[in-house]
XYZ file of C-alpha atoms in Angstrom:
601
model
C 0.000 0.000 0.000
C 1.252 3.441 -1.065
C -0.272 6.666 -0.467
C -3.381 7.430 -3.273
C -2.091 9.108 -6.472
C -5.615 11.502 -5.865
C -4.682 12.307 -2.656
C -0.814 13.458 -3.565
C -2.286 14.990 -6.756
C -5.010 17.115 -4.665
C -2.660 18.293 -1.872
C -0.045 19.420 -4.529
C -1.903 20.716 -7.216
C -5.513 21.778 -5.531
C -4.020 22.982 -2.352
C -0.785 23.911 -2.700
C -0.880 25.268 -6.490
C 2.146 23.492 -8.030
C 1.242 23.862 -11.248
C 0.088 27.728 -11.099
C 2.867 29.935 -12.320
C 2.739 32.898 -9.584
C 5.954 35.946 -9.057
C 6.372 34.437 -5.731
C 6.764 30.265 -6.234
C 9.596 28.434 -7.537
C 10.153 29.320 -10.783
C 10.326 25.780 -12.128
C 6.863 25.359 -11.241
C 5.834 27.296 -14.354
C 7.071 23.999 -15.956
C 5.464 21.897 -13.927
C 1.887 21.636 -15.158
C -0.831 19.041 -13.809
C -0.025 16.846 -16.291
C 3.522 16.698 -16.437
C 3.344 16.439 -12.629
C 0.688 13.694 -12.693
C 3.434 11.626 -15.360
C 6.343 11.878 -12.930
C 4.204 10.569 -9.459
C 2.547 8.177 -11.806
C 6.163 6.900 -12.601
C 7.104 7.041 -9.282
C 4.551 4.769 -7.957
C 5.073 2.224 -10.648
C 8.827 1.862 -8.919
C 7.478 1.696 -5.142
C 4.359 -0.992 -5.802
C 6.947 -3.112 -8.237
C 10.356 -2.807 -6.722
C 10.276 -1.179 -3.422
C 7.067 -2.907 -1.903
C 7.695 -6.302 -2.521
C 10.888 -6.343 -0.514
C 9.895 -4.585 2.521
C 9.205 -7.436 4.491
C 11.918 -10.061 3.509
C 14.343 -7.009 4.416
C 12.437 -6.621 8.417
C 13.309 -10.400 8.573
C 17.025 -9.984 7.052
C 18.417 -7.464 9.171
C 21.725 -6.481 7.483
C 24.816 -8.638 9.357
C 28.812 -8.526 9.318
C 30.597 -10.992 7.049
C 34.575 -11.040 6.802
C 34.339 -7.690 7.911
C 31.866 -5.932 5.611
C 28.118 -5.437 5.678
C 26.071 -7.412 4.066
C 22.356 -6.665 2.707
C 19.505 -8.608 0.692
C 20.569 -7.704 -2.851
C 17.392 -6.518 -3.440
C 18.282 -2.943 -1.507
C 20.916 -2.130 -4.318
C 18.870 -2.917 -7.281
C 16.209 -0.513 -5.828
C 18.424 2.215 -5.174
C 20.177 1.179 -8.746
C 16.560 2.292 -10.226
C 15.387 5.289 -7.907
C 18.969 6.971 -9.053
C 18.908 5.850 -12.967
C 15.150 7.165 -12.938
C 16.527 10.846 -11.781
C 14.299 10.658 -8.365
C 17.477 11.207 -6.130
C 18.846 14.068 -8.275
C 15.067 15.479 -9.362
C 15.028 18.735 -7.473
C 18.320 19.701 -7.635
C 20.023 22.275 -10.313
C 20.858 21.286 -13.618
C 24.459 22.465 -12.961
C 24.598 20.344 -10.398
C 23.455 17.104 -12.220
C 19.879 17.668 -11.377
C 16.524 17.527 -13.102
C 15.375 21.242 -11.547
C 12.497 19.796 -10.575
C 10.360 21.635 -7.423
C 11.073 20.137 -4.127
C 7.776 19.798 -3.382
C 6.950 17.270 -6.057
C 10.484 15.024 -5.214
C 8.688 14.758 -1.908
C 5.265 13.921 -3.355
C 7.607 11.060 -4.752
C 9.492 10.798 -1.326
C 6.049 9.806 0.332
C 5.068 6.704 -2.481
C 8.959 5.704 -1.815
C 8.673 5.893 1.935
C 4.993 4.533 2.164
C 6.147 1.137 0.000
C 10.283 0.895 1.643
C 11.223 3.323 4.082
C 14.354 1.225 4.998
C 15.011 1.508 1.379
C 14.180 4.873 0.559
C 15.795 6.462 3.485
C 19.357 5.401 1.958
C 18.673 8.075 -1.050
C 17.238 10.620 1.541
C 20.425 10.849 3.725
C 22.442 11.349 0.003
C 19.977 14.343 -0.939
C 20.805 15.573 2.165
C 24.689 15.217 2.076
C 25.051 16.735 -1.381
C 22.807 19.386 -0.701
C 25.126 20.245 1.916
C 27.923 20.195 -0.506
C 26.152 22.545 -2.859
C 25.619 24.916 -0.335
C 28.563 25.258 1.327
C 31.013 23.171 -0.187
C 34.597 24.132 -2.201
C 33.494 24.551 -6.481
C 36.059 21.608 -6.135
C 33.983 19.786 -3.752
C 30.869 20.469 -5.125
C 32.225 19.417 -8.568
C 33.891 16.122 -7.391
C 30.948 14.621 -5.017
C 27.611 16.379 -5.879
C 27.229 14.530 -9.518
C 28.660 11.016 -7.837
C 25.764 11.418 -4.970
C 23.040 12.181 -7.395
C 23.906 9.307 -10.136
C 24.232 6.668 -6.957
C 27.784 6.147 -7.068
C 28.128 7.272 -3.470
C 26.148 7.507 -1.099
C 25.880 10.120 1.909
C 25.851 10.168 5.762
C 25.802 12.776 8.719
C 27.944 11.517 11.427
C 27.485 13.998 14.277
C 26.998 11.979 17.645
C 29.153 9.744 19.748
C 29.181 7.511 22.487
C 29.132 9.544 25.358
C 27.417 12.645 23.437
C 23.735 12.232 21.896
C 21.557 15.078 21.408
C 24.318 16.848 23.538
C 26.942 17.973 20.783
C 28.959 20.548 22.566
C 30.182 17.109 24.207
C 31.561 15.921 20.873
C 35.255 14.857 20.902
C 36.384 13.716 17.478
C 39.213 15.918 16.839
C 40.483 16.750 13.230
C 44.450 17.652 13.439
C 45.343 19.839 10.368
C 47.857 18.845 7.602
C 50.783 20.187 5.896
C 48.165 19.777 2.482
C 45.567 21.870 3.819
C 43.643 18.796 4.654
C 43.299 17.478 8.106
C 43.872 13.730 9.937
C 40.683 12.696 12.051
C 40.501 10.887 14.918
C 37.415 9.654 17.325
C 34.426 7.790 17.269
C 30.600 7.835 15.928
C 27.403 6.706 16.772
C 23.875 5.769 15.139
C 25.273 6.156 12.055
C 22.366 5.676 9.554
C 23.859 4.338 6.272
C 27.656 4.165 7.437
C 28.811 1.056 6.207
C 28.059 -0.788 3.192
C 28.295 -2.452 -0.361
C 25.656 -0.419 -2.126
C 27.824 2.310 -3.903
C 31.348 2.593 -4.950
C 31.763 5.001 -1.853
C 30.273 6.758 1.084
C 30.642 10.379 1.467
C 30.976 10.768 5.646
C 29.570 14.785 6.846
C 31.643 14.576 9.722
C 31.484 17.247 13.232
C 34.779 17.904 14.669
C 37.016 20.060 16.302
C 40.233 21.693 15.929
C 43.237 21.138 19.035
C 42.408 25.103 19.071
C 38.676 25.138 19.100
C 36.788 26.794 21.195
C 34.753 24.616 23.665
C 30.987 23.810 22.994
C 29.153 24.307 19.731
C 31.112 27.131 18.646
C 34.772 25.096 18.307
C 32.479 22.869 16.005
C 33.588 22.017 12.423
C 32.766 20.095 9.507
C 34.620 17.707 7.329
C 33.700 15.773 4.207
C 35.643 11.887 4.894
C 35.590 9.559 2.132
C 34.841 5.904 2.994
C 37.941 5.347 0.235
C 40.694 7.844 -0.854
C 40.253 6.196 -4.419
C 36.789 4.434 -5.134
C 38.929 2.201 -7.874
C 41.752 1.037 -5.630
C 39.288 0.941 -2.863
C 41.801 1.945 -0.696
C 41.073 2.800 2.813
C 40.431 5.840 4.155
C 41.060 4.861 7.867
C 37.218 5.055 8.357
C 36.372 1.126 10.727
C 33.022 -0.458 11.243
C 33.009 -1.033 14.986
C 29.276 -3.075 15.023
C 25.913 -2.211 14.080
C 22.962 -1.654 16.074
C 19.796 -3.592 16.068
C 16.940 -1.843 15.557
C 13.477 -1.687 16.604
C 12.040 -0.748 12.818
C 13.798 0.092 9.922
C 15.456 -3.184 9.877
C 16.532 -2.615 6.291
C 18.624 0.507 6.741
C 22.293 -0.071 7.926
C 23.023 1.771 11.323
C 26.485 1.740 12.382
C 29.238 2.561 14.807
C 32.399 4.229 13.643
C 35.991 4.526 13.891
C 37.157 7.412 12.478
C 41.417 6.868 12.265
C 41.932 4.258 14.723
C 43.635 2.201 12.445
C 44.951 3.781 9.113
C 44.999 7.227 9.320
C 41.427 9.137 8.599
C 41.712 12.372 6.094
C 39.095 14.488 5.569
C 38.449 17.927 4.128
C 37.141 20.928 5.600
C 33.532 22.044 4.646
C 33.570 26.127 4.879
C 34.932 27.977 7.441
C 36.410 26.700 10.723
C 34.054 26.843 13.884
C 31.151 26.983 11.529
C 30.166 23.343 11.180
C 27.141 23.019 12.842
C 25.569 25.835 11.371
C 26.260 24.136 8.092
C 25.172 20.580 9.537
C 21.973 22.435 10.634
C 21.179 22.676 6.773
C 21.134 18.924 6.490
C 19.667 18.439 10.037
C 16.503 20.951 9.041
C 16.146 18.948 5.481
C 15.968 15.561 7.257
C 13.766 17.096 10.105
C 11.247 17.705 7.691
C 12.047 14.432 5.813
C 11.169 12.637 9.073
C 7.653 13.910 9.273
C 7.505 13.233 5.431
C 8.455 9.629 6.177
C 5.800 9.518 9.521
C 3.223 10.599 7.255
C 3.956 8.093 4.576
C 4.390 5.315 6.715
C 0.926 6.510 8.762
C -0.559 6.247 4.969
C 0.312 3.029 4.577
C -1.126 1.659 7.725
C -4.459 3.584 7.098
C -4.489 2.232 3.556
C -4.075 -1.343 4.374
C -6.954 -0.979 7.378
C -8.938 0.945 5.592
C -9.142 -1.914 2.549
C -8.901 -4.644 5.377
C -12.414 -2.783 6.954
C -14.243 -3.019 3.521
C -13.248 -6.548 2.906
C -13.931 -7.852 6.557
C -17.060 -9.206 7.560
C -17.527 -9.326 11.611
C -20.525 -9.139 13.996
C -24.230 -7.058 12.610
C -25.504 -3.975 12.868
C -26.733 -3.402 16.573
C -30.313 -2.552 14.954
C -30.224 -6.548 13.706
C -30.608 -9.045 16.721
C -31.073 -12.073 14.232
C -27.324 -14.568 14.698
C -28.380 -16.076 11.727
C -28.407 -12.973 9.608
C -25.706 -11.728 6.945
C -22.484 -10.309 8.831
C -21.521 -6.896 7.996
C -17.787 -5.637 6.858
C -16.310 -4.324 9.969
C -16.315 -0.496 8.439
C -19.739 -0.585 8.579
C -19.117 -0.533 12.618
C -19.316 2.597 14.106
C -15.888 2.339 16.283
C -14.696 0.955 13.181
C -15.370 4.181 11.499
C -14.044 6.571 13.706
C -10.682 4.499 13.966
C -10.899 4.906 10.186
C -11.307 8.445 10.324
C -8.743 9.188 12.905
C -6.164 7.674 10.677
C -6.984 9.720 7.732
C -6.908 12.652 9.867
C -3.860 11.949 11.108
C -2.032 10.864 8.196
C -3.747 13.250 5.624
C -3.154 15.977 7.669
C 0.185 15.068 8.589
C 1.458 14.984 4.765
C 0.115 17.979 3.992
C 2.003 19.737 6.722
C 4.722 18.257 5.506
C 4.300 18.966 1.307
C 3.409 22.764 2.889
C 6.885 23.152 4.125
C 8.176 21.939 0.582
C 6.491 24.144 -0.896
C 8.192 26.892 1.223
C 11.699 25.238 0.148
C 10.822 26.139 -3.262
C 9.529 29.493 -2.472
C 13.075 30.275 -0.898
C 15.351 28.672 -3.477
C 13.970 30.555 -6.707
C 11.508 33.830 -5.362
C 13.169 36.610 -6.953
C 11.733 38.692 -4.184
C 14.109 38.915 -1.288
C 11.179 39.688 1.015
C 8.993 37.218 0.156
C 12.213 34.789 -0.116
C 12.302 36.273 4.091
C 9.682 35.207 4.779
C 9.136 31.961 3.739
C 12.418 31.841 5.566
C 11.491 32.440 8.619
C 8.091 30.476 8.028
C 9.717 27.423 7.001
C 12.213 27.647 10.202
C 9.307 28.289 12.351
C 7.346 25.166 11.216
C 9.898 22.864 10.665
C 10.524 21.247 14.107
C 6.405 21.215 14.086
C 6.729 18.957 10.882
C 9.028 16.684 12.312
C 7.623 16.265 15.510
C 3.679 16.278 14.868
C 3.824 13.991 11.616
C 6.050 11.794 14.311
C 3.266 11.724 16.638
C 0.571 11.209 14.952
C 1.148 9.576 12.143
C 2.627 6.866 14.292
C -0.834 7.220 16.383
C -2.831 6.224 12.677
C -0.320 2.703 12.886
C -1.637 2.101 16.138
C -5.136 2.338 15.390
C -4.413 0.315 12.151
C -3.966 -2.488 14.177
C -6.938 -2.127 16.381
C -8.565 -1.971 13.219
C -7.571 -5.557 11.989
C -7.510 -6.765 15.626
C -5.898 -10.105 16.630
C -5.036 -10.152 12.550
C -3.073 -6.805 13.237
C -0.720 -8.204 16.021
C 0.620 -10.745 13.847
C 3.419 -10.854 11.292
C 1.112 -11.958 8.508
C -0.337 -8.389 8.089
C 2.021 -6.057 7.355
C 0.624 -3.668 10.350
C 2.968 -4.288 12.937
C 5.874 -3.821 11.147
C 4.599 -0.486 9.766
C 4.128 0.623 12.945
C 7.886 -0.541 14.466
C 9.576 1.563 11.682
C 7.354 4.415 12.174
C 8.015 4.332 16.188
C 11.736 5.502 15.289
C 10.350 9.152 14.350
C 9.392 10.731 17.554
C 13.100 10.137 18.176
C 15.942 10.404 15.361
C 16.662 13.803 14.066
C 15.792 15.656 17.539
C 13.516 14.208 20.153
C 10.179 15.847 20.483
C 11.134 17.047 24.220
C 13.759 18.687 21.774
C 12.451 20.111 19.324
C 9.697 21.240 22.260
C 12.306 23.304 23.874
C 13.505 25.032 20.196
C 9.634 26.138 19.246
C 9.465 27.652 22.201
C 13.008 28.679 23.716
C 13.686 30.328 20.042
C 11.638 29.899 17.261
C 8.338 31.329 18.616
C 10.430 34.670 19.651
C 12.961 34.857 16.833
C 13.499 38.415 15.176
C 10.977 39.501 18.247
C 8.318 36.954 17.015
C 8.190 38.161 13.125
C 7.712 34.095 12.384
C 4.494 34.186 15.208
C 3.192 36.891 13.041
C 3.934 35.182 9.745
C 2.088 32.436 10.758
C -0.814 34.197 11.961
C -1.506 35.664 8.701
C -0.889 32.797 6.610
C -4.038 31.655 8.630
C -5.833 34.433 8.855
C -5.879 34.735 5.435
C -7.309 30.910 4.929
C -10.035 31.661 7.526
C -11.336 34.588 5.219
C -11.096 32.093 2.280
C -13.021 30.173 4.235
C -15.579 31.732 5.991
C -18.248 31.958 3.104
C -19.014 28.474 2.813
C -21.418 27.131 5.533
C -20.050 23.860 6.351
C -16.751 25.537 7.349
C -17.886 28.049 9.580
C -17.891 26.213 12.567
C -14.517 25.694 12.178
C -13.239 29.030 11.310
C -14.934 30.060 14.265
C -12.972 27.556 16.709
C -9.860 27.832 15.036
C -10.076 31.349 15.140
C -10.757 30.828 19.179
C -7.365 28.337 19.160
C -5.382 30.771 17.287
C -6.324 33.758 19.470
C -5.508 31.466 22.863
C -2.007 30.013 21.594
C -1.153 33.941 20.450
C -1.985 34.444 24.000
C 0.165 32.120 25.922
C 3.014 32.609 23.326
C 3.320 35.841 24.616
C 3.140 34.986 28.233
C 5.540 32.132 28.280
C 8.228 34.514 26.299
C 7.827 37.171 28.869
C 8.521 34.400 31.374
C 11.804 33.478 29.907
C 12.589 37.150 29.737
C 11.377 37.865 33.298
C 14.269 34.660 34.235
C 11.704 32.099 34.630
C 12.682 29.993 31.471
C 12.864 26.846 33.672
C 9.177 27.167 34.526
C 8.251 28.253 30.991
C 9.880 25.375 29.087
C 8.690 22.706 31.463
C 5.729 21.762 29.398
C 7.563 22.873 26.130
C 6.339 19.221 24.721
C 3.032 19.819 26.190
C 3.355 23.435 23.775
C 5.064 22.272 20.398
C 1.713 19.833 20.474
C -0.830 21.938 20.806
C 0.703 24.765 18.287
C 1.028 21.590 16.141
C -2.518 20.240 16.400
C -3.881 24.172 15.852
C -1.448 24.749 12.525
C -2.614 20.886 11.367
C -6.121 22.597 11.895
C -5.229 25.660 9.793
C -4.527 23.220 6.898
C -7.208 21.136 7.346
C -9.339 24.083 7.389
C -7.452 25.119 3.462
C -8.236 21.523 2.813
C -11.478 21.521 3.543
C -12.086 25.192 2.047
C -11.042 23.704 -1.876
C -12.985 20.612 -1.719
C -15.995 23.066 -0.939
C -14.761 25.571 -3.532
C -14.843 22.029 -5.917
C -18.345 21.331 -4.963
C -19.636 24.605 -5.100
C -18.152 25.018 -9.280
C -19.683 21.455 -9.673
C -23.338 21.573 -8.334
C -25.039 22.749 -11.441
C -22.956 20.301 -13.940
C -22.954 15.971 -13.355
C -20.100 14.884 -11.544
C -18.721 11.282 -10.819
C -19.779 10.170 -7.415
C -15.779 9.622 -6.893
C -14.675 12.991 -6.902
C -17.879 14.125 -5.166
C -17.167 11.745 -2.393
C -13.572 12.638 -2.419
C -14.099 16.160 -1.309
C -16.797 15.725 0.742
C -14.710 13.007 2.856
C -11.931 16.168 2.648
C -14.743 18.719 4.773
C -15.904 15.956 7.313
C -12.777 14.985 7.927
C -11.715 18.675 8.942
C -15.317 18.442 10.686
C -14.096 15.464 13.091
C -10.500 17.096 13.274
C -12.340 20.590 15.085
C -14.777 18.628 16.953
C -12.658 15.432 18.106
C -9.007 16.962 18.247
C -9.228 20.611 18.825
C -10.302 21.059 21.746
C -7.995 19.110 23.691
C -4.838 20.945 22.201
C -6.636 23.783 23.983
C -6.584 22.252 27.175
C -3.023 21.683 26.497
C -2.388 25.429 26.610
C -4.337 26.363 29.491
C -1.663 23.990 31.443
C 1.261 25.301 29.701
C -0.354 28.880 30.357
C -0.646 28.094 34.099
C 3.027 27.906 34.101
C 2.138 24.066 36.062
C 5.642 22.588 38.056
C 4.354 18.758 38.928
C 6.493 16.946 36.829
C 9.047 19.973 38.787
C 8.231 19.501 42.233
C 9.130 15.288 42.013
C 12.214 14.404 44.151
C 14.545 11.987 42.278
C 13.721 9.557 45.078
C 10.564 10.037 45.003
C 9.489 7.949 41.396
């Protein structure tokens, strides 16, 4: 199960406008039109149903394992990856200069999701290498960014981002790999590397390493932090080492398929490596990759949420279980489970969840492309700071949820759900990774509201308000939506409110009080934005009906976009209002979690 052609070609197109040519949208989306669009997904899911899909499962049961020294995985990983590269879906959104297809962003996501909805443990392989040489291209040497880019985006190398160790996690001032300068102008590395998604393997003739480090003379913390591009080999022919040493692999709960390694960086041959930029700058430029994948995370949440819901939903129709409560006769015709009301609204949470989710997500692409080609340095602004306002709400919501859809995927198939014959539990297992990778949420809790919320003295806040504001008045003139333009109106209103009182706090040198529900705060501002874009959901599937009522229709699309406006109808009534609860405790400034002893759990 992949995520509905309709629905990607709806959120992109209908919602989003990918194929309207307007002064402030990537430029390449004048090229774009529905129909070329339509070709390139269509293509796309032809590769995930025949050549990603089918392997997903035999790859959860062969977790990848250590022969003679080198990593070995299911051949089938490398013939996928062989065809998502010579099909131009890892290079499709970057510049032609570069090796690329200029393609938008938005739409190599909209492929990203059918990729990550059939293989994640594939996919994310070609994910982390759009990540790595997007680094390169921004801040890379023309030397660099000459030698690596085209090899990453035609699948001779792959890419990784190697940035904690042992003893340091999330913490990276802790970091201790230390990179000793050369008489060359390169530098000799030394120290080790954990979680390292894609570090060792067979799959391409090299890896390309993104390596944090520091200088013998850098500053301590985050600011003595640099970056170095390390080559698995000095010469992909020879295959001669590099001094970079698998030390093991760790076995995961989901995403069985995807490589995760521990490395020694020069332990044994001495490691070389090149430095990215400027000294003392490297996490700044890692941040670039870190943002990308952020976003990528809630892409792959949503996907894999799709999937579950797809599989249930089918499973529902095709089910028969129990009769109607109206029908006391046992020996009467059983109904399909969907016809049960529980049924239904575990149905409806899902797509909810997961619809809601990928929009988020696709939104944020959108604002990628806005930023990369606007001529208009304002509008480039602020879809800057929008974008960097949003984006640890699209990794961490998307995470959430989507993985909340799984769960109720299984309920839906019950005792059938818990096994290993339906593919439900393993969705579910690689989708419980993305509340954590790339940033916790208790993380990415504390950087909505320790920075984002008051960067540049809140411009982003304001940003955002508009952007919904604006949908609201869209919105407002169609009767089914007015309900909800009137709540989320309310929700907006009450998380302006406690924005502002939780950023005095931290001013006022209370930040330990004001971040202490910080989780409790990134989920309520991301249930209320997922409500904005329900709400522009909701408002062009009415807009739909409306141009349609005096002309026939097929009963498909009509049903389409009416499922779109009750959805957002069971999202404001069933979802809302708890997010608003949420904020009245955050607002409170509430300590219990504060007030426990160590000794006292």
């Amino acid at each position: 199960m992949t995520v509905p052609l309709k629905e990607l070609e709806f959120t992109l197109l209908d919602v989003l406008g990918l194929d309207r040519c307007e002064p402030d949208q990537n430029a390449t989306a004048s090229t774009s039109s529905r129909e070329t669009v339509l070709e390139v997904l269509a293509s796309a899911k032809k590769l995930a149903l025949n050549t990603l899909a089918p392997s997903a499962q035999q790859l959860d049961i062969n977790e990848p394992r250590i022969e003679s020294g080198h990593v070995i995985l299911p051949p089938e990983t490398g013939q996928a990856l062989r065809q998502l590269a010579d099909g131009g879906f890892v290079a499709m959104s970057f510049a032609e200069e570069d090796g690329g297809l200029g393609l938008p962003f938005s739409l190599s996501q909209g492929c990203a999701a059918l990729f990550a909805s059939a293989n994640v443990s594939i996919y994310s392989y070609a994910l982390l290498t759009q990540g790595a040489a997007n680094l390169i291209v921004h801040f890379g040497s023309p030397e660099q960014r000459s030698r690596w880019v085209p090899e990453l985006l035609e699948g001779r190398a792959f890419g990784t981002m190697c940035l904690s160790e042992p003893h340091a996690g999330s913490s990276l001032a802790d970091i201790s790999t230390v990179a000793t300068p050369r008489s060359d102008g390169r530098f000799s590395l030394r120290g080790r590397k954990m979680w390292i998604s894609g570090g060792e393997h067979e799959l391409s003739d090299n890896i390309v390493h993104l390596v944090l480090a520091r200088t013998p003379d850098a500053p301590p913390g985050v600011k003595g932090i640099s970056l170095f591009l390390v080559p698995r080999f000095r010469d992909a022919k020879t295959r001669e080492s590099n001094g970079v040493t698998l030390i093991g692999l760790n076995h995961k709960m989901g995403w069985r398929g995807h490589v995760n390694t521990a490395l020694a960086f020069g332990d044994q041959d001495e490691c070389i490596g090149e430095l990215i930029g400027s000294l003392h700058q490297g996490l700044s430029y890692m941040f670039l990759m870190m943002n990308e994948a952020r976003v990528t995370v809630g892409l792959c949440a949503a996907a894999i949420g799709f999937a579950g819901f797809q599989y249930s939903l089918s499973y529902a129709k095709e089910r028969p279980q129990g009769r109607k409560i109206s029908e006391r006769d046992p020996r009467s015709r059983q109904v399909p489970i969907i016809e049960h009301a529980d049924v239904k609204r575990m149905l409806l949470a899902q797509k909810v969840f997961s619809e809601g989710a990928l929009d988020l997500v696709l939104y944020c692409a959108r604002l990628v492309d806005q930023l990369r080609a606007c001529p208009d340095k304002s509008q480039q602004q602020r879809s800057a700071l929008l974008l960097d306002l949003l984006t640890p709400v699209a990794k961490s919501w998307p995470g959430e949820y989507a993985l909340e859809a799984n769960k109720l995927a299984i309920q839906v198939a019950g005792g059938a759900g818990y096994t290993r014959d339906l593919p439900l539990e393993r969705l579910y297992r690689d989708n419980r990774l993305n509340p954590i990778h790339e940033g916790t949420l208790g993380i990415h809790g504390l950087d909505l509201l320790g920075r984002k919320v008051s960067m540049q003295g809140g411009v982003a806040m304001l940003i955002l308000q508009q952007e919904i504001e604006q949908t609201l008045r869209a919105s407002e003139a169609y009767p089914s939506l007015q309900l909800m333009c009137r709540d989320l109106k309310r929700a907006l209103n009450q998380l302006l409110e406690v924005t502002q009182i939780l950023v005095a706090a931290q001013k006022n040198g209370d930040a330990e009080d004001a971040l202490a529900n910080a989780t409790l705060y990134l989920d309520a501002f991301g249930g209320i934005t997922v409500a904005w874009r329900w709400l522009a959901r909701a408002q062009i599937a009415a807009h739909k009906i409306q141009m349609h009522s005096n002309t026939p229709t097929a009963n498909g699309d009509e049903n389409f976009f009416q499922g779109k406006i009750k959805a957002c109808e069971y999202f404001r009534r069933y979802e809302l209002p708890r997010y608003l609860t949420e904020l009245e405790l955050v607002a409170a400034l509430e300590k219990t979690p504060l007030n426990m002893l160590d000794t006292e759990f």
